Structures are given as structure tokens and as C-alpha cells.
Amino acid sequence: MTTVTMSRGTFPFYLLVLVVALAFFEYGGLVAGEGALLLTLVFWTALLQGVIAAAAVADLVGARWITLLRRQILAAYPLLLVSPLLLILLVPRLDLYPWAATPGQWLNAPFFLLRNLALLLAVYGTGRLYARRSLRGDPRTPASAVIYLFAFVTSQTLVAFDWVMSLEYPWISTLFGAYFFVEALYAGLALAGILCFLLPLRQREGLAAAEVRPLRDIGLLLFGFSVLWGGLFFAQYLLLWYGNLPEEVQFIARRLESFPLRALSVFFLTANFLAPFLGLLGRRAKRSDRVVGAVAALVLTGLFAERLFFILPVAPMPVGILLVENILFFAFWLLTVHSREQLLPTATERSID
Amino acid sequence: MARFVCESREEFLERLRGLVDAGADPQTIHVRMPFYVPEAMQILGERPDRLRFFPLVGGIAGFGSGLALTIYSVLSWPIIVGGKPIVSLPPFLLIGYLLTILFGAVGSFAGFLLLARLPSGRGLAADGEFPERFIIIVETGEGE
């Protein structure tokens, strides 16, 4: 059976096809609604930046789980280029933001685009440098991992404040930035968990007990991050609840008073905290690729639902277009992982950084 | 019952690996070590011990106690604070969470003392003393 694979020569073409397809679904006039592209962009930016960040952290601390998954995980780095392209596509949608009518010094369209574009390109540049060094086994890998992580944290903080929080301007939460980059890291680990599940059988068969460690470690990390996520969520919620100030509480009250969003909040609380916590509590569960894969998929769905919870009240969106855009993105990521041998440098390739 | 005495860690691991490779059931193999050797547990398939149930039970008991304590307290002395309902779960969860950690930690320590048969030292050397040596005991079902 022949399968579609990308090479370094054809990758820009495929990338262009993805961006044009997303633009067509968003602006092709198929259905009304304007939030699908923003949600897709926010979700996939977190996912792609987060999975590279998870690898960078693992490289930095010398974690062993990364060795078996390095090429599969780092296959996502060329996709970091999609975020700045999609941000440019978002320009006609900037009137979604309440500040667009009365621009200020920080929140105005040109500066918004400029700083976000610059940061997304910086994340791509630093991510590319880190990924290529890590794949070649370069001794300078830890230094580039630190630089990437710095760009990642700054970018995700800005995603939280600029892209999502300013939708509800003047509502503010100082924890939002930290919350978003922790979530991005959580999403990255969940994507690594899905990769563990998707690893071809021939790579999993015959693994000795010591080699099952990557799976167990990812299960452990997902378990730990579910507690961290629960803590951050609760810290934010408790302060809003206790203070009960109208300008703070309206963000949550508005979302909890209607049916779909209320149900979404219960779902993402279960998917991001309760299910991973209870599901991965047992030792055997953490070693099962099916359990880790299922929990990872649930976490990703939960994070998607949470982004929907944030964005939907401000920017209504057609469910069909939203699903098509995200399935398209997911398929493109799978294609990148599948074509990793053609796209990624090998350990023996000459340094061109 | 077969007993092997090894002088070094390497010899011990080699003998243990040889026994498992030769088809001995890891469930029938018991080891005595002067210090903890994680590789031995890997060879034997890392049989879980019972200690893990102590923090689990302690944690669940702690969480329940925390909620019970706070709810019982506010129902016994009902004062409305900040316009919130008398039984307001969000702040009570904090007490539940803290008691989960406290009871879980205390449960772990108690479980360790119980399973290690401490503070009494009588049970510790039930199989004889083998200072600085690694012992492998294989249950064969003969001569016991």
C-alpha cells in the first residue's frame, strides 16, 4: 500500500494547501459564524508549542522517556510556522475584539498583530534551532532548549492575555498567562501520550521492562499535570468566587447561566482533572498504552472544550466548520509525524545552524 | 527451598537474572539485600507491596474528614459570611485537600512502621542474619 508522505521540498506546498483550505472554510461563505478560526488557532498553537516544550523540558532535565519518542515529537516543529500564517488570516476577524472599536495604546490592531507575529516567528525560530540540535545530538541542545522555553512561555502568556482575555475586555485575571502555558505543556504531554498509543506495533513489540518507562513516565506526568491544572483552576476560581466582584464574576456567571456552556464546564473539569487523576492513579494503568492514550485523548478534548468555553460566548461559530478545521489540522500533524524521516535531519547530518 | 548467597551486587544480579531466565517463577523468589537494588525488583517484575494502600486510604479518609469537619462546624454555628451560603463547598475543599495530604502522609508513615514491623526489631531478622551479603531464596516446594 502506498501512503502520502511529504519531503522537505514538498512540505511548503502541503502547508500552503492547509492554510488555503482553512481560509476557504473560514471565509468561503459556507455558513455564518466567525470564531472557528480563532479557536483552531488558539488550540493548535498551544498543542504544537506545548509538545515541543515538553521535549525541551525532557532534554533539559535528562529525562529518559524522550529517547524513544524524540523524532515523533519533534516532527511537530515545522508546524510551528502555521500559527503566524493563521494569525495573518485572522486579520479580518479582529473586529471580534471589543477594543477594536476604541483602540488603546496596548490593544490596537497594528500593534496586536506586530507583537504576536514577532513572537510566533521567534517561537518557530527557537523551536527549529532546538529541534534540529536535539535531533543531531548536539551538545548545545540544553542552551537552545532554554531559549525555546523562554519564547514558549512568553508566547503562551501573550496568547492568553491578547487572544483570549481581551475578548472580554476589560475583564482581567493575572493568573491567565501562567494558566495557559501550563495548559499548553499539559496538552503537549497529552499529544506525546497519543503518540505512544500510535507507535507502530513493531516498535512496541518486544520492549523490555526498562523500555516501557517512556509510557509510564508520560502517564505519571499526565497524572501530575492533572493535579497542577486542578490547582491552578481552583486558585483562580476561588478568588473570583470569594471576592464576588461584579467586574470579575461576570466572566464566569455569563458562561454558567446557559445550557451548552454549563455542560462544557462540567465536561472539561472532568476531562482535565477528575478522569486523568482517577484513571492514572493505578500503577497498571500508567503502563497500558490504551489507558494512557485514552486519557491523553480525553485531556485534549477537555482542553478544546475549555477553549470553546472561553471563546464561544463572544464569537459564535458553526460546529461543522470548527470540526472540519480541527480534523484537517490533526490529519496534517499525523502526516508530518508519518513523514518525519524525510522532514527531519538525522544525527549524522552536517550542522547548518 | 534453595538458598544462594552472593558476595557482590553484580554476582547477585547475574544469579537472579539466570534463575528467572532458567524459568523460575518470580513469585517464588525472595531476596534479602543489605541495601536496596532497584534492578532486582525489575528482574522480578516489580511486585507491588501493600504500602501504597495506606496513603490511599489515609487520603480518602482525610478528604472526607475535612469536609465533615467544616460542614459540621458551620451547621453547628451558622453565621452568614459575605452573603455566601452556610455550606459553601469551595473554601471547604481547601480544608479537605490539606487533610488529604496530612492523613495520606501520616497513613504512609504508619503503614511503613506496620509493614517494617517497627519499632520492634524482633521480626526483622526472621530469616537469619546475612550482613553485607545478598541472599536469594527460591521456594521449590521440597524439604520445607
Coordinates of C-alpha atoms in Angstrom, one line a residue, chain B residues 6-54:
Chain B
C6 CA 26.2 -13.8 46.8
E7 CA 29.1 -11.6 47.9
S8 CA 28.6 -8.7 45.5
R9 CA 25.8 -6.8 43.8
E10 CA 26.9 -7.9 40.3
E11 CA 27.1 -11.6 41.2
F12 CA 23.7 -11.3 42.9
L13 CA 22.0 -9.7 39.8
E14 CA 23.7 -12.2 37.5
R15 CA 22.4 -15.1 39.6
L16 CA 19.0 -13.6 39.9
R17 CA 18.7 -13.0 36.1
G18 CA 19.9 -16.5 35.5
L19 CA 17.3 -18.0 37.7
V20 CA 14.5 -16.1 36.0
D21 CA 15.8 -16.9 32.5
A22 CA 16.0 -20.6 33.5
G23 CA 12.3 -20.5 34.1
A24 CA 11.9 -19.9 37.9
D25 CA 8.7 -18.3 38.7
P26 CA 9.5 -14.8 40.1
Q27 CA 6.7 -15.2 42.6
T28 CA 8.6 -18.0 44.3
I29 CA 11.9 -16.0 44.5
H30 CA 12.6 -13.9 47.6
V31 CA 15.6 -11.7 48.1
R32 CA 17.4 -10.3 51.1
M33 CA 19.7 -7.3 50.3
P34 CA 21.9 -5.2 52.6
F35 CA 20.8 -2.2 50.6
Y36 CA 18.0 -1.5 48.0
V37 CA 18.9 -2.7 44.4
P38 CA 16.2 -1.4 42.0
E39 CA 17.4 -3.7 39.2
A40 CA 16.5 -6.8 41.3
M41 CA 12.9 -5.5 41.5
Q42 CA 12.8 -5.0 37.7
I43 CA 14.1 -8.6 37.1
L44 CA 11.4 -9.9 39.5
G45 CA 8.7 -7.8 37.7
E46 CA 8.4 -5.2 40.4
R47 CA 5.8 -6.8 42.6
P48 CA 3.8 -4.1 44.3
D49 CA 3.9 -4.0 48.0
R50 CA 1.0 -3.2 50.3
L51 CA 2.3 0.2 51.4
R52 CA 0.6 2.0 48.6
F53 CA -2.8 1.3 50.1
F54 CA -2.0 3.2 53.3

